Coordinates of C-alpha atoms in Angstrom, one line a residue:
M23 CA -105.9 -12.3 -42.4
D24 CA -104.2 -10.2 -39.7
P25 CA -101.4 -8.1 -41.6
S26 CA -99.2 -8.7 -38.5
L27 CA -99.5 -12.3 -39.0
L28 CA -98.3 -12.0 -42.7
R29 CA -95.2 -10.5 -41.6
E30 CA -94.0 -12.7 -39.0
R31 CA -94.5 -15.7 -41.7
E32 CA -92.2 -14.0 -44.6
A33 CA -89.8 -13.3 -42.0
F34 CA -89.9 -17.2 -41.1
K35 CA -89.6 -17.7 -44.6
K36 CA -86.3 -15.7 -45.1
K37 CA -84.7 -17.0 -41.9
A38 CA -85.1 -20.6 -43.0
L39 CA -83.7 -19.8 -46.7
S40 CA -80.8 -18.0 -45.1
Q41 CA -79.6 -21.1 -43.1
P42 CA -77.8 -23.9 -45.4
V43 CA -79.4 -27.4 -45.3
V44 CA -77.5 -31.0 -46.0
E45 CA -80.0 -33.1 -47.1
K46 CA -78.7 -37.4 -47.0
R47 CA -78.1 -39.4 -49.8
K48 CA -80.0 -42.4 -51.0
G49 CA -77.8 -45.4 -50.2
T50 CA -75.6 -44.1 -47.7
S51 CA -75.7 -45.0 -44.0
L52 CA -73.7 -44.4 -41.4
P53 CA -71.6 -48.0 -40.4
N54 CA -73.5 -49.3 -37.5
R55 CA -71.2 -49.6 -33.8
K56 CA -72.5 -53.5 -33.3
T57 CA -71.9 -54.4 -36.8
K58 CA -67.5 -52.9 -36.4
K59 CA -67.6 -54.6 -32.8
A60 CA -68.8 -57.8 -34.2
K61 CA -66.3 -57.8 -37.0
V62 CA -63.3 -56.7 -34.9
S63 CA -64.4 -59.7 -32.2
R64 CA -64.2 -62.4 -35.3
K65 CA -60.6 -61.2 -36.2
E66 CA -59.7 -61.2 -32.9
R67 CA -61.0 -65.0 -32.6
S68 CA -59.4 -66.0 -35.3
T69 CA -56.0 -64.5 -34.4
T70 CA -56.2 -65.8 -31.2
A71 CA -57.0 -69.4 -32.7
S72 CA -53.9 -69.3 -35.0
D73 CA -51.8 -68.1 -32.2
D74 CA -52.6 -71.1 -30.3
V75 CA -52.4 -73.7 -33.0
N76 CA -48.8 -71.9 -33.3
R77 CA -47.4 -71.7 -29.6
Y78 CA -48.9 -75.7 -29.4
K79 CA -46.7 -76.8 -32.5
T80 CA -43.7 -74.8 -31.4
A81 CA -44.1 -76.2 -27.6
K82 CA -43.9 -79.6 -29.3
V83 CA -41.3 -79.4 -31.0
S84 CA -39.6 -77.7 -28.4
S85 CA -40.5 -80.0 -25.8
G86 CA -39.3 -82.9 -28.0
H87 CA -36.1 -81.0 -29.0
N88 CA -35.5 -80.5 -24.9
F89 CA -35.7 -84.6 -24.2
S90 CA -33.6 -85.2 -27.2
L91 CA -30.7 -82.9 -25.7
L92 CA -31.0 -84.4 -22.4
A93 CA -30.8 -88.2 -23.9
R94 CA -27.8 -86.7 -26.0
I95 CA -26.1 -85.5 -22.3
V96 CA -27.3 -88.4 -20.3
N97 CA -25.4 -90.8 -23.1
F98 CA -22.5 -88.8 -23.0
M99 CA -22.2 -88.8 -19.2
K100 CA -22.5 -92.7 -19.4
K101 CA -19.9 -93.1 -22.3
R102 CA -17.3 -90.6 -20.2
H103 CA -17.9 -92.8 -17.4
Q104 CA -17.2 -95.9 -18.9
R105 CA -13.8 -94.3 -20.3
G106 CA -12.3 -94.0 -16.4
V107 CA -13.2 -90.2 -17.0
L108 CA -15.0 -89.4 -13.5
F109 CA -14.7 -85.6 -12.6
P110 CA -17.7 -84.0 -12.5
L111 CA -18.3 -81.3 -15.6
T112 CA -20.8 -78.0 -15.8
L113 CA -23.6 -77.5 -18.0
E114 CA -21.6 -74.8 -20.1
D115 CA -18.8 -77.8 -20.4
I116 CA -20.8 -80.7 -21.3
L117 CA -22.7 -78.2 -24.2
E118 CA -19.0 -77.1 -25.3
E119 CA -18.1 -80.9 -25.3
L120 CA -21.1 -82.0 -27.5
N121 CA -20.8 -78.6 -29.6
V122 CA -24.1 -77.6 -28.8
L123 CA -24.2 -74.0 -29.2
D124 CA -27.9 -73.1 -29.9
V125 CA -29.6 -73.9 -26.7
T126 CA -31.8 -71.1 -25.2
L127 CA -31.6 -69.7 -21.7
R128 CA -35.1 -71.2 -21.4
Q129 CA -33.5 -75.0 -22.0
K130 CA -30.7 -73.9 -19.9
H131 CA -32.8 -73.4 -17.0
W132 CA -35.0 -76.4 -17.8
L133 CA -31.9 -78.1 -17.9
L134 CA -30.3 -77.0 -14.6
T135 CA -33.6 -77.2 -12.4
E136 CA -35.5 -80.2 -13.8
A137 CA -34.4 -82.5 -16.0
L138 CA -30.5 -83.0 -15.3
V139 CA -31.4 -82.5 -11.2
N140 CA -34.4 -85.1 -11.4
N141 CA -32.8 -87.7 -13.5
P142 CA -31.7 -91.1 -12.2
K143 CA -28.9 -91.6 -14.0
I144 CA -27.3 -88.2 -12.9
T145 CA -25.5 -86.8 -9.5
V146 CA -25.5 -83.2 -8.7
T147 CA -22.5 -81.7 -7.0
D148 CA -22.3 -79.3 -3.8
D149 CA -20.6 -76.9 -7.0
K150 CA -23.7 -77.7 -9.2
A151 CA -21.3 -79.8 -11.5
F152 CA -22.9 -83.2 -12.6
Q153 CA -21.4 -86.7 -12.8
F154 CA -22.9 -90.0 -14.2
K155 CA -24.7 -92.4 -11.6
P156 CA -24.7 -96.1 -12.2
A157 CA -26.5 -98.8 -10.9
Y158 CA -23.6 -99.7 -8.7
E159 CA -20.5 -97.8 -7.0
I160 CA -18.1 -100.3 -8.5
R161 CA -14.3 -98.6 -8.6
D162 CA -12.4 -101.7 -9.7
K163 CA -12.4 -105.4 -10.2
K164 CA -11.5 -106.5 -6.5
H165 CA -14.5 -104.1 -5.6
L166 CA -16.4 -105.9 -8.1
L167 CA -15.2 -109.3 -6.8
R168 CA -16.3 -108.4 -3.1
L169 CA -19.8 -106.8 -4.4
L170 CA -20.4 -110.2 -5.9
D171 CA -19.1 -112.1 -2.6
K172 CA -21.1 -110.0 -0.8
Y173 CA -24.6 -110.8 -2.6
D174 CA -23.4 -114.4 -2.9
Q175 CA -23.6 -114.8 1.4
N176 CA -26.5 -112.6 1.4
G177 CA -28.8 -114.6 -1.0
K178 CA -29.1 -111.9 -3.6
G179 CA -28.0 -113.7 -6.5
G180 CA -26.2 -112.1 -9.2
L181 CA -25.7 -108.8 -11.2
L182 CA -26.6 -107.7 -14.5
L183 CA -23.6 -107.7 -16.7
E184 CA -25.2 -104.5 -18.7
D185 CA -25.3 -102.7 -15.2
V186 CA -21.6 -103.6 -14.5
E187 CA -20.2 -103.1 -17.6
E188 CA -22.3 -99.2 -17.2
A189 CA -20.7 -99.0 -13.5
L190 CA -16.9 -100.3 -14.0
P191 CA -14.7 -98.7 -16.1
K192 CA -13.1 -100.9 -18.8
A193 CA -15.1 -103.5 -17.6
D194 CA -14.1 -105.8 -20.5
K195 CA -10.1 -106.0 -18.9
A196 CA -11.4 -106.6 -15.2
L197 CA -13.7 -109.3 -16.2
K198 CA -11.0 -111.0 -18.0
A199 CA -8.5 -110.5 -15.3
L200 CA -11.0 -112.3 -12.9
G201 CA -11.4 -115.3 -14.7
D202 CA -12.9 -118.3 -12.4
A203 CA -13.8 -116.0 -10.0
I204 CA -16.9 -115.7 -11.6
L205 CA -19.4 -117.2 -13.5
I206 CA -21.6 -116.0 -16.5
V207 CA -24.9 -117.5 -16.7
T208 CA -27.6 -116.4 -19.6
R209 CA -30.7 -116.0 -18.1
P210 CA -33.3 -117.9 -20.7
V211 CA -36.2 -115.3 -20.1
D212 CA -34.6 -112.3 -21.9
K213 CA -31.0 -113.9 -23.0
K214 CA -29.3 -111.4 -20.8
Q215 CA -26.1 -112.2 -18.7
I216 CA -25.8 -112.0 -15.2
L217 CA -22.4 -112.7 -12.8
F218 CA -22.3 -114.5 -10.1
Y219 CA -19.5 -115.5 -7.2
N220 CA -17.4 -118.5 -8.0
D221 CA -17.6 -120.0 -4.1
R222 CA -14.5 -122.5 -4.5
S223 CA -15.3 -123.4 -1.0
V224 CA -18.5 -125.1 -1.5
D225 CA -16.8 -127.4 -4.5
F226 CA -17.0 -131.2 -3.6
L227 CA -15.8 -134.2 -5.0
A228 CA -19.0 -136.6 -5.4
D229 CA -18.7 -140.1 -5.2
D230 CA -19.7 -142.7 -8.2
E231 CA -22.5 -144.0 -6.2
F232 CA -23.8 -140.4 -5.5
Q233 CA -23.8 -139.4 -9.0
K234 CA -25.3 -142.9 -10.1
L235 CA -28.3 -142.2 -7.6
W236 CA -28.5 -138.5 -8.8
R237 CA -28.8 -139.4 -12.5
S238 CA -31.2 -142.1 -11.8
V239 CA -33.7 -139.9 -10.5
T240 CA -35.9 -138.3 -13.7
V241 CA -38.0 -135.3 -13.1
D242 CA -39.0 -135.0 -17.1
A243 CA -42.4 -136.3 -16.5
I244 CA -42.9 -134.4 -13.4
D245 CA -44.6 -130.4 -13.9
E246 CA -42.4 -128.0 -12.6
T247 CA -44.9 -126.2 -10.6
K248 CA -45.2 -129.5 -9.2
I249 CA -41.6 -129.5 -8.1
E250 CA -41.5 -126.0 -6.7
E251 CA -44.1 -127.0 -4.4
Y252 CA -42.4 -130.2 -3.5
L253 CA -39.3 -127.8 -2.3
E254 CA -41.5 -125.5 -0.3
K255 CA -42.8 -128.1 1.7
H256 CA -39.4 -129.0 2.7
G257 CA -38.2 -125.9 3.6
M258 CA -36.2 -125.8 0.1
S259 CA -36.3 -122.7 -2.7
S260 CA -36.1 -122.9 -6.6
M261 CA -34.2 -120.9 -9.0
Q262 CA -36.9 -118.4 -10.3
D263 CA -36.9 -117.3 -13.7
A264 CA -34.4 -120.0 -14.9
H265 CA -36.9 -121.3 -17.7
I266 CA -39.4 -119.9 -19.9
R267 CA -43.0 -121.2 -19.2
K268 CA -45.0 -122.2 -22.3
P269 CA -48.6 -121.3 -21.7
E270 CA -50.4 -124.5 -21.4
M271 CA -52.4 -125.0 -24.2
R272 CA -55.4 -127.0 -24.4
K273 CA -55.4 -130.1 -25.9
L274 CA -57.8 -130.8 -29.1
K275 CA -59.3 -134.1 -29.2
K276 CA -58.7 -135.8 -32.4
R277 CA -62.0 -136.7 -34.0
R278 CA -62.5 -140.5 -35.3
A279 CA -63.0 -140.9 -39.0
G280 CA -66.4 -141.0 -39.7
S281 CA -67.8 -140.4 -36.6
R282 CA -70.3 -137.0 -36.8
K283 CA -72.5 -136.1 -34.2
T284 CA -75.9 -136.0 -35.8
G285 CA -77.7 -134.0 -33.1
N286 CA -81.2 -133.2 -33.7
A287 CA -81.1 -133.6 -37.4
R288 CA -84.1 -135.0 -39.4
R289 CA -83.8 -138.4 -40.4
D290 CA -85.3 -139.6 -44.1
N291 CA -88.7 -140.7 -43.6
E292 CA -89.0 -140.8 -39.9
H293 CA -92.4 -139.1 -40.0
I294 CA -93.9 -141.8 -42.1
A295 CA -91.7 -145.0 -40.2
D296 CA -95.4 -146.1 -39.0
I297 CA -96.2 -146.4 -43.0
L298 CA -93.5 -148.0 -44.9
V299 CA -93.4 -151.9 -45.1
D300 CA -90.7 -153.8 -46.7
Y301 CA -92.0 -156.2 -49.4
T302 CA -88.9 -158.2 -50.1
E303 CA -89.1 -161.9 -50.3
P304 CA -88.6 -164.0 -47.5
N305 CA -85.1 -165.8 -47.2
A306 CA -84.6 -169.3 -46.6
D307 CA -84.8 -169.0 -42.9
G308 CA -88.5 -167.8 -43.1
E309 CA -87.9 -164.2 -41.7
T310 CA -90.8 -162.0 -43.4
G311 CA -89.9 -158.3 -44.0
K312 CA -89.4 -155.6 -41.5
T313 CA -91.3 -151.8 -41.4
T314 CA -88.1 -149.9 -42.3
N315 CA -87.0 -146.1 -41.3

């Protein structure tokens, strides 16, 4: 072998030995980036899912608390109106009257911009104050009597007692003061009381003969729908919802005792009716036996 080649070989070995070499241990490997990303994504998914559940629970609780607070405010304003306290209040004054101090800014914003503004029982004044809004604007007993008279003249009927009590402050005293100027009728459908104007101008005394004729006409056996149709044909209208209409029940026919439907039931020995013969003795009249079924 060429001595120059041998010298180069020895020099290469010395150089290789002089450089340090790090060996990889068995069983140890660098973590894969993909597995790290997968683990991180799983953790993120679990945290986001738990956050969504918690957010849903808190939103559900907060919405229920908001509507309960709104109901308290409306009920407070209603009772305040019924006591005769009619001046408006700001939201801060209402919360102070109710002794509600744990209202967040978000809830106040919701009450000011959505809940109280859009509530049909609340009126918003020009200076952003709130006032109760009843079904009717009734200031006193005279105003109530004029309203009932107007309804009577226009054929609108009467007013619900609960609406009058809601609208008129101290309605009990006003109704007692009016006395027989109004009529209170209980509606049979839902047992609600209705106020009517008692028009004295239509009162008249009926003759005894007219009363007898009136009482002699009986309509008990006539269906109420037929009575309504008769009145409509003659240009008259009937009172609506004056009675409880019961659903028509089908009348069940009573079966006679001992009557049964045979239908296609098979009779005994019918398939051999042409073979059976009656062998009884002939009677005194001389009749012979007959074939039986």
